[in-house]
PDB file of C-alpha atoms in Angstrom:
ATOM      1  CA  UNK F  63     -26.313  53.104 -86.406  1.00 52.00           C
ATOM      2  CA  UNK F  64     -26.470  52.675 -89.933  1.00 60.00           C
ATOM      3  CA  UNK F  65     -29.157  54.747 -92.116  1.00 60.00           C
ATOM      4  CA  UNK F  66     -30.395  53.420 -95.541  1.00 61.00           C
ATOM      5  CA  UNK F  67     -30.595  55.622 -98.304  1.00 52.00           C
ATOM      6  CA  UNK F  68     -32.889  55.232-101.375  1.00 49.00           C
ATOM      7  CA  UNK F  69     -34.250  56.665-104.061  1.00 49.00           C
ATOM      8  CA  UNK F  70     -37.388  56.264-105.604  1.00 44.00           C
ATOM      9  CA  UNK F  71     -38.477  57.173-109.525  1.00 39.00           C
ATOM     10  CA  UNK F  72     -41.416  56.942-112.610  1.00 30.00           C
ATOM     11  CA  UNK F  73     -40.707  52.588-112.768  1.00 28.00           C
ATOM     12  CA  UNK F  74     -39.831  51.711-109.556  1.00 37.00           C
ATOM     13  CA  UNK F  75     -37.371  52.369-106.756  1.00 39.00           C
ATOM     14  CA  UNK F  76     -33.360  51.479-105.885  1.00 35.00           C
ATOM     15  CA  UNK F  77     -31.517  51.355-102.752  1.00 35.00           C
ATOM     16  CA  UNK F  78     -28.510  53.932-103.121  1.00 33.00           C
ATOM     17  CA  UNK F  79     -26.233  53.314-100.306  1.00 30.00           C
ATOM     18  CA  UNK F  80     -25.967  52.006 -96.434  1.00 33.00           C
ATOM     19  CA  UNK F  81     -23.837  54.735 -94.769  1.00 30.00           C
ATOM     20  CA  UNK F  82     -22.308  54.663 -91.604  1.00 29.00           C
ATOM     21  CA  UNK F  83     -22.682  57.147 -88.424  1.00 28.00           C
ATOM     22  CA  UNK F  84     -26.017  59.867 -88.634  1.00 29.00           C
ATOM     23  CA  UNK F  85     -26.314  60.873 -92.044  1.00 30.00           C
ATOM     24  CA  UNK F  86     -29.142  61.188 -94.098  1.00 31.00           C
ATOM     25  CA  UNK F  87     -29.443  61.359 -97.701  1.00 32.00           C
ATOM     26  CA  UNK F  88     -29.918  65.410 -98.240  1.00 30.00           C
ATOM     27  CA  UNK F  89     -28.842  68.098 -96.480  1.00 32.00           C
ATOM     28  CA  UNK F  90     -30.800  71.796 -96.624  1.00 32.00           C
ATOM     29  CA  UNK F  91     -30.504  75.065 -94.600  1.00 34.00           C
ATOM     30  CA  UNK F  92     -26.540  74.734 -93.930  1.00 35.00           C
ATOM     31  CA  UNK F  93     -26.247  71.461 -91.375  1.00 38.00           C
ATOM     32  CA  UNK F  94     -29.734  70.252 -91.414  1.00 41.00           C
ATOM     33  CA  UNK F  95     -30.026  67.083 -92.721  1.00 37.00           C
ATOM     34  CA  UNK F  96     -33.396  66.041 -94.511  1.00 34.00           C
ATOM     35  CA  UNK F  97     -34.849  62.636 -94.773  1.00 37.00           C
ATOM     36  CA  UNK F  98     -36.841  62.029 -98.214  1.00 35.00           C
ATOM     37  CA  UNK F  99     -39.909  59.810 -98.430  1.00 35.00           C
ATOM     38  CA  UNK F 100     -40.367  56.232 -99.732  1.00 42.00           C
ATOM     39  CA  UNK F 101     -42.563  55.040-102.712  1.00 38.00           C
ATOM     40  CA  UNK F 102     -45.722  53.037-101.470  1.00 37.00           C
ATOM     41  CA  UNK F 103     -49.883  52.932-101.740  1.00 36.00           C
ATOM     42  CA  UNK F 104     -51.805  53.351 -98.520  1.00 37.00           C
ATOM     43  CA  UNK F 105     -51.583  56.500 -96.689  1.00 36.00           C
ATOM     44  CA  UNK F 106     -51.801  57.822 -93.018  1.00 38.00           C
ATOM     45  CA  UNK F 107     -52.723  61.046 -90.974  1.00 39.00           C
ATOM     46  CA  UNK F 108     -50.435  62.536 -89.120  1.00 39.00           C
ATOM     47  CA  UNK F 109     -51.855  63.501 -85.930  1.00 41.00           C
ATOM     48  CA  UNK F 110     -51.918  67.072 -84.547  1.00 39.00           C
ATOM     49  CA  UNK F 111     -49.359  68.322 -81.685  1.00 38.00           C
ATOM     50  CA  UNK F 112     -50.559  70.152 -79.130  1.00 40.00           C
ATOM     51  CA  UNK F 113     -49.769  73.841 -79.121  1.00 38.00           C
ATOM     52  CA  UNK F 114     -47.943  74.331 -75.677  1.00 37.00           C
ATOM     53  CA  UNK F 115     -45.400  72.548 -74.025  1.00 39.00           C
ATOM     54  CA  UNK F 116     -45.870  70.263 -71.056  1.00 40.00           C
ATOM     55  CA  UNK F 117     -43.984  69.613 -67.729  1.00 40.00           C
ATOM     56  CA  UNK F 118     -41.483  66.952 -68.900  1.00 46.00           C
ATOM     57  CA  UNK F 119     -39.186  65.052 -67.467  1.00 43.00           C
ATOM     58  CA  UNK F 120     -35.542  65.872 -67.592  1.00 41.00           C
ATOM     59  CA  UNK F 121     -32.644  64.128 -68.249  1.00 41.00           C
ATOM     60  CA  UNK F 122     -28.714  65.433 -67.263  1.00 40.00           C
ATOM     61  CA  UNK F 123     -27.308  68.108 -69.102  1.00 37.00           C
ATOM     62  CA  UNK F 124     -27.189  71.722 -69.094  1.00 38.00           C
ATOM     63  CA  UNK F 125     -29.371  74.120 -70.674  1.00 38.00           C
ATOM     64  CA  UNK F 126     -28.396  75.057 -73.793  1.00 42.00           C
ATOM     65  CA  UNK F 127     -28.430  78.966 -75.057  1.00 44.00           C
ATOM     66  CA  UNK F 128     -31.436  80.524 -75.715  1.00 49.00           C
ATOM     67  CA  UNK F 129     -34.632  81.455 -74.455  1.00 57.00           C
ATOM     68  CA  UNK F 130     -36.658  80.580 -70.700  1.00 63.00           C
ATOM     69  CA  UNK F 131     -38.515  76.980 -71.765  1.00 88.00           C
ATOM     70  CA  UNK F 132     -35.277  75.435 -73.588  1.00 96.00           C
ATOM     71  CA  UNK F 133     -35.704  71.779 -73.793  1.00 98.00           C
ATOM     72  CA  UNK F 134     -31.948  70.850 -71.738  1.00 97.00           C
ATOM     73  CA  UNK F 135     -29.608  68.419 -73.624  1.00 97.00           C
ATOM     74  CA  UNK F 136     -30.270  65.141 -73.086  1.00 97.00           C
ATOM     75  CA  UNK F 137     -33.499  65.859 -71.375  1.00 98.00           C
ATOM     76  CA  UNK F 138     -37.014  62.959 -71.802  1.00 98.00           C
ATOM     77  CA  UNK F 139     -40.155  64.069 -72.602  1.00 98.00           C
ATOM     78  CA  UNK F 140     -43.486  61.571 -72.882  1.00 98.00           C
ATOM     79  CA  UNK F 141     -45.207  61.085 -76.211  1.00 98.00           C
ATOM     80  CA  UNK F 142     -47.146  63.985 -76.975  1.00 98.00           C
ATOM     81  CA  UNK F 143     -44.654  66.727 -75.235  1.00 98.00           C
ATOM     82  CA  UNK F 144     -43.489  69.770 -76.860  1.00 98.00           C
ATOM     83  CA  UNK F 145     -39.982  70.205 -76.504  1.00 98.00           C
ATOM     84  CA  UNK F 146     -39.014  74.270 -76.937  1.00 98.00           C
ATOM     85  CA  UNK F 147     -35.443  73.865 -79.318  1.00 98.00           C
ATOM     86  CA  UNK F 148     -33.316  76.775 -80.840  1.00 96.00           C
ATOM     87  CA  UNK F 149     -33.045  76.437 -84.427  1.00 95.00           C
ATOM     88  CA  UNK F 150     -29.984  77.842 -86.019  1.00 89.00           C
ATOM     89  CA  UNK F 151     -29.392  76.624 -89.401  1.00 88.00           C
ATOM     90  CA  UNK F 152     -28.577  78.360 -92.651  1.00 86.00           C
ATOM     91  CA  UNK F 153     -30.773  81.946 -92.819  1.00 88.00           C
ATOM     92  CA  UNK F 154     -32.711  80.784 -90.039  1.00 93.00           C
ATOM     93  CA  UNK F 155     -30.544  81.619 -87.072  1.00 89.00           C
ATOM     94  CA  UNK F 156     -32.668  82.408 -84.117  1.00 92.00           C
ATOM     95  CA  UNK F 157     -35.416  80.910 -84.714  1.00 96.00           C
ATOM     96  CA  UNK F 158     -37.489  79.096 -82.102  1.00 97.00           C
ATOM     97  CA  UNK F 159     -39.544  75.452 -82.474  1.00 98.00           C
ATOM     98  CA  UNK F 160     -41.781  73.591 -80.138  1.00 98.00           C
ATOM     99  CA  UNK F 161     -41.033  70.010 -81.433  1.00 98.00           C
ATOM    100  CA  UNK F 162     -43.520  67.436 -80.903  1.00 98.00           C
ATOM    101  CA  UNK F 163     -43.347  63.519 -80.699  1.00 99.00           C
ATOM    102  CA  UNK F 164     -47.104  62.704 -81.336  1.00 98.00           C
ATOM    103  CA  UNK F 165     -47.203  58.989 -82.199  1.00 99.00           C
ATOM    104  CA  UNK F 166     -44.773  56.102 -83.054  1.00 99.00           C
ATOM    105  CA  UNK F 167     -46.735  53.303 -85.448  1.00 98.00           C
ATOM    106  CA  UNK F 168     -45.611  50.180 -86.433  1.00 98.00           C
ATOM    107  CA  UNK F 169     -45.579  49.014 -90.087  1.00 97.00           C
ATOM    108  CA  UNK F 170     -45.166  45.727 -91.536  1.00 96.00           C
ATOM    109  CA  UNK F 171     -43.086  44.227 -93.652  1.00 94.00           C
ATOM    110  CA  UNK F 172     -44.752  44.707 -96.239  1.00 93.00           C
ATOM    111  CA  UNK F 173     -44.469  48.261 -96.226  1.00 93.00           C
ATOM    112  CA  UNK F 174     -40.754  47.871 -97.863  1.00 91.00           C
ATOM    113  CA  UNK F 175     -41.878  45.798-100.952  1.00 86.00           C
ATOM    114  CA  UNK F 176     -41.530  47.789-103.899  1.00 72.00           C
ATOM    115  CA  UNK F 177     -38.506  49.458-102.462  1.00 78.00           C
ATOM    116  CA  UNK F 178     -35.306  47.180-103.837  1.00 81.00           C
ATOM    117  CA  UNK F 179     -33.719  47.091-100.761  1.00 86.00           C
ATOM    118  CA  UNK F 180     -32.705  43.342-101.356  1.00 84.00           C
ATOM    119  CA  UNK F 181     -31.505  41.615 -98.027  1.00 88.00           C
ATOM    120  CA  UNK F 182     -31.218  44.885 -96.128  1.00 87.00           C
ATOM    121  CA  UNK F 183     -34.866  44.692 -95.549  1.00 88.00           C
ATOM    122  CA  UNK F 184     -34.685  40.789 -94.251  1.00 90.00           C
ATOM    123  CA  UNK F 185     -36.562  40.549 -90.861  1.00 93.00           C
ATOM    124  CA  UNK F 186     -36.912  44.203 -90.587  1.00 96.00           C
ATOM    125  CA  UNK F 187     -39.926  46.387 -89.687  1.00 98.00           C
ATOM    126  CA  UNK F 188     -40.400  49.653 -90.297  1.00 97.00           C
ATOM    127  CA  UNK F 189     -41.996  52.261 -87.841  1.00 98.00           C
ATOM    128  CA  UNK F 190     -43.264  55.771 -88.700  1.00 98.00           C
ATOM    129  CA  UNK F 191     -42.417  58.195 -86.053  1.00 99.00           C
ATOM    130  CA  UNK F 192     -44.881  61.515 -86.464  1.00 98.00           C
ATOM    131  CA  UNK F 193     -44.083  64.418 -85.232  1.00 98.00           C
ATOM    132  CA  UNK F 194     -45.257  68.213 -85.483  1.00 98.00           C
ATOM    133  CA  UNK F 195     -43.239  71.378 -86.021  1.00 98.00           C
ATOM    134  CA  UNK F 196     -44.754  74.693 -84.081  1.00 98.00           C
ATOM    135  CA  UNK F 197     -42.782  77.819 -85.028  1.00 98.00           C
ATOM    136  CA  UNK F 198     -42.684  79.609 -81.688  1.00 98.00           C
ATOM    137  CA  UNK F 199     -39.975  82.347 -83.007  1.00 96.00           C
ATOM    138  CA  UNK F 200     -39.980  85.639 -84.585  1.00 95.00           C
ATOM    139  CA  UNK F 201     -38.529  84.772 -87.865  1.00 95.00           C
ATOM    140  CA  UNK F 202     -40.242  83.245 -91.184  1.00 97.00           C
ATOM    141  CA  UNK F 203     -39.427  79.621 -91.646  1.00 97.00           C
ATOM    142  CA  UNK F 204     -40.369  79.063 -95.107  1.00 97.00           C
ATOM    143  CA  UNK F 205     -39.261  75.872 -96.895  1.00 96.00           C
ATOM    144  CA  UNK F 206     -36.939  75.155 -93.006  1.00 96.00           C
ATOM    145  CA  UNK F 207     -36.135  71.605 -92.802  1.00 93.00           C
ATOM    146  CA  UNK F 208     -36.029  69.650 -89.697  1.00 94.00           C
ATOM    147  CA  UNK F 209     -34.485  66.554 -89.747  1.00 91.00           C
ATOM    148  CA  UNK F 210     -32.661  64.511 -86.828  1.00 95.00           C
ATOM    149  CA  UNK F 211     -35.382  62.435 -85.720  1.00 98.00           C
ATOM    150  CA  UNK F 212     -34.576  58.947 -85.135  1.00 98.00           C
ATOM    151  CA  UNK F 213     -36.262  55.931 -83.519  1.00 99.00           C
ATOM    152  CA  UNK F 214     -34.851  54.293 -80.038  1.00 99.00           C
ATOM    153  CA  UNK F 215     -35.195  50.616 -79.955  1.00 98.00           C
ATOM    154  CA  UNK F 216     -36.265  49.420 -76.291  1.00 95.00           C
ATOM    155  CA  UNK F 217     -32.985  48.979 -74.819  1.00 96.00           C
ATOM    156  CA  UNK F 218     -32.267  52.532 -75.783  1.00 96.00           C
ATOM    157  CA  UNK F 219     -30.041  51.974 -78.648  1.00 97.00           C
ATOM    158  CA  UNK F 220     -30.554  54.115 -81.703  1.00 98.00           C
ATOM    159  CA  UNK F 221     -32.782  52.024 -84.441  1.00 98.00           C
ATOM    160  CA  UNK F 222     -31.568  52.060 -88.020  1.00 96.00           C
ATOM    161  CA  UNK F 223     -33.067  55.016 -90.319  1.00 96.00           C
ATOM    162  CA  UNK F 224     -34.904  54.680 -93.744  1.00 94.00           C
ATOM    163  CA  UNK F 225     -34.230  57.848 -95.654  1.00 88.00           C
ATOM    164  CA  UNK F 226     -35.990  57.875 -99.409  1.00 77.00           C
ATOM    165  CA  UNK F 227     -36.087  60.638-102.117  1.00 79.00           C
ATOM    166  CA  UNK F 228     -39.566  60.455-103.464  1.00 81.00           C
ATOM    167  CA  UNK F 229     -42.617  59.934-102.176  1.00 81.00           C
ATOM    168  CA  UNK F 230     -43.960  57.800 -99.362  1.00 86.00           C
ATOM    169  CA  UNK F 231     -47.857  58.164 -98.443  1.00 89.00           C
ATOM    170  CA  UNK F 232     -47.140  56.080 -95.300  1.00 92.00           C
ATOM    171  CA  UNK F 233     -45.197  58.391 -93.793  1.00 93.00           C
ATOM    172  CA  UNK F 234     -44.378  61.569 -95.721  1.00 91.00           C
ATOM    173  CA  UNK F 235     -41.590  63.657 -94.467  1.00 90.00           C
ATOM    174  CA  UNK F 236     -42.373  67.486 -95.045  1.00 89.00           C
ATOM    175  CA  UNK F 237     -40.435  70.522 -95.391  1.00 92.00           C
ATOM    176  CA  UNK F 238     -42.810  73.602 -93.816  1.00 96.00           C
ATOM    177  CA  UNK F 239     -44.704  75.891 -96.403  1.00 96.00           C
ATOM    178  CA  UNK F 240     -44.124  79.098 -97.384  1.00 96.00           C
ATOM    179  CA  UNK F 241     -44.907  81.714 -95.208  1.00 97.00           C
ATOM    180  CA  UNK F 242     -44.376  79.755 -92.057  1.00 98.00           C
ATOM    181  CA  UNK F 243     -44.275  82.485 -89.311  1.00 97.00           C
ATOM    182  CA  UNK F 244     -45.041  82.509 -85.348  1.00 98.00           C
ATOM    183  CA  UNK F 245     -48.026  79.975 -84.352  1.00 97.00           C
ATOM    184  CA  UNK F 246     -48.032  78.209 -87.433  1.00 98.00           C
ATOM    185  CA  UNK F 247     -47.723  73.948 -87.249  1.00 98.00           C
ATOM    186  CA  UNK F 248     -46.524  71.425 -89.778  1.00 98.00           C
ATOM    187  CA  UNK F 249     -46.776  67.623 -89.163  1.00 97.00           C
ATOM    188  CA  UNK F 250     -43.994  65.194 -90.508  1.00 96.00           C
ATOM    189  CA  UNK F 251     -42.484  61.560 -90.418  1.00 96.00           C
ATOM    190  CA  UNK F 252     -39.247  59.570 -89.963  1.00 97.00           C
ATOM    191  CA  UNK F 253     -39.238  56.296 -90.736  1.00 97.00           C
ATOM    192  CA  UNK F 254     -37.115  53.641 -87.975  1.00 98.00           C
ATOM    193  CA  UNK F 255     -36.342  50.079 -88.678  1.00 97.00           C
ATOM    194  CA  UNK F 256     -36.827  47.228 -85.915  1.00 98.00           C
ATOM    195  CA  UNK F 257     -34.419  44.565 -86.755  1.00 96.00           C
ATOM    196  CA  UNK F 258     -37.109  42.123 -86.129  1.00 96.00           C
ATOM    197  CA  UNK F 259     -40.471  41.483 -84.968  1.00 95.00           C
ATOM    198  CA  UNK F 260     -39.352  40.897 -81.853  1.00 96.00           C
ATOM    199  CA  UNK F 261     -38.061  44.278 -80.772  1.00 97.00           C
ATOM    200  CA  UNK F 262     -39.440  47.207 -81.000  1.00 98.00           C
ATOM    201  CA  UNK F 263     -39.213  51.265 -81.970  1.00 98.00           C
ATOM    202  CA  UNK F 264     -40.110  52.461 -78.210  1.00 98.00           C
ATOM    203  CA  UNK F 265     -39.212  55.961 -78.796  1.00 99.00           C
ATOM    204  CA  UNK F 266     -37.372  58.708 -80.795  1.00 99.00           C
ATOM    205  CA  UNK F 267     -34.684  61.733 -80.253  1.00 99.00           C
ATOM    206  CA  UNK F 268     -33.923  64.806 -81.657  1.00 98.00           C
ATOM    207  CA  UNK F 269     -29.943  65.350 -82.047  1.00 97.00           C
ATOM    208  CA  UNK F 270     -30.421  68.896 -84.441  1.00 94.00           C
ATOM    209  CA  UNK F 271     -27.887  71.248 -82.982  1.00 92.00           C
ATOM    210  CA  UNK F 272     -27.157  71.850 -80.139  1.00 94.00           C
ATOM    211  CA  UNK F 273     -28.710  68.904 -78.820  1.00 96.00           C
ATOM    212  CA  UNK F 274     -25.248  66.579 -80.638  1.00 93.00           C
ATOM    213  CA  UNK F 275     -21.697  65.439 -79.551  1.00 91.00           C
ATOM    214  CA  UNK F 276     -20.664  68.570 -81.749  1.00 90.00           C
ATOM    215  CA  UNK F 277     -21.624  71.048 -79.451  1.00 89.00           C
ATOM    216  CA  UNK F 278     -21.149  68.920 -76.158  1.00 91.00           C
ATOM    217  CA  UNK F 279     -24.903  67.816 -76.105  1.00 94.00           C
ATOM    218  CA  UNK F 280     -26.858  64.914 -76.047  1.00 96.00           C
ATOM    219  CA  UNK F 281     -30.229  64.525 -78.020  1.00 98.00           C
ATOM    220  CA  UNK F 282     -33.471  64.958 -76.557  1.00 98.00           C
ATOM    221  CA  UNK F 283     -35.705  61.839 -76.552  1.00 99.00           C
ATOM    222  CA  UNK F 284     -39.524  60.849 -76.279  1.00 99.00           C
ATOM    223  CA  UNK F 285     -40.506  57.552 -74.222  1.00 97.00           C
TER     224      UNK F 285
END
């Protein structure tokens, strides 16, 4: 599935590219990929996550390496789940996350005026999908990207990305602060696209190392 790349500035905003396979527009902390945010006017809270993980329910796949609590590859948790993932990019190797789903809200149309995505926006509509970041290692995460959430359309296909540099209020995607050590929480957004209003963005994965076809895995997903 296709993401769509764009870039926003001072007068207005432009559509950069529509690339094929996973790949976002920026890439931080060695293989973690980093979707920006879109240019628009009304904003929205991101919920918090809850700070432990819940019973989930699992998928097929083995665990991967790490810690008791490791969410297993391929494993399907219910909105509002922590998942407990290894983080291993860049200087951050070892660290620890409890990655939340928290909501999935539907946009409108609308929401992609302004953007200059010409027909690549016909029919479409955008959903936010807000999530929350726990650091549950040892190790200081400051200015740690985590990227690799997508939407799932219902039929469990993977929905089309919106990746921006700039700023969207609607749905701002955040890199954590400095200083962010054990127990701290950061809230962020990826933005899916529906190709119409008649399906819709019914859940999202995760498919950050090692939960990817690189490393024999298969993304986590919340339904």
């Amino acid at each position: 599935m296709s993401t769509i790349s764009m870039r926003t500035g001072t007068l207005g905003v432009s559509a950069l590219a529509v690339v094929g396979s996973l790949a976002l527009t920026g890439c931080e902390n060695g293989d973690e990929q980093t979707p920006a945010q879109p240019a628009a006017s009304a904003s929205s809270g991101a919920p918090a996550a809850p700070g432990a993980s819940a019973t989930p329910s699992t998928g097929d796949g083995a665990v991967p390496a790490g810690a008791p609590g490791t969410a297993k590859s391929g494993q399907v948790f219910k909105i509002g789940e922590a998942a407990e993932v290894p983080y291993d990019y860049g200087d951050f190797k070892g660290s620890r996350l409890a990655l939340t789903v928290t909501a999935i809200e539907q946009g409108t149309p609308a929401d992609l005026q302004g953007l200059d995505l010409g027909d690549k926006a016909n029919g479409k509509v955008p959903y936010y999908i807000r999530y929350s970041v726990k650091n549950i290692g040892t190790t200081d995460m400051s200015y740690a990207s985590v990227g690799h959430v997508k939407g799932l359309l219902g039929d469990g296909t993977e929905a089309q990305s919106l990746a921006v540099i700039g700023s969207f209020e609607k749905c701002k995607n955040e890199s954590m602060p400095k200083g962010f050590a054990h127990g701290q929480t950061q809230t962020s957004c990826a933005i899916a696209l529906a190709p119409s209003s008649q399906v819709k963005v019914a859940g999202a994965e995760y498919g950050g190392n090692p939960y990817n076809a690189a490393n024999k895995g298969k993304a986590i997903a919340w339904k």
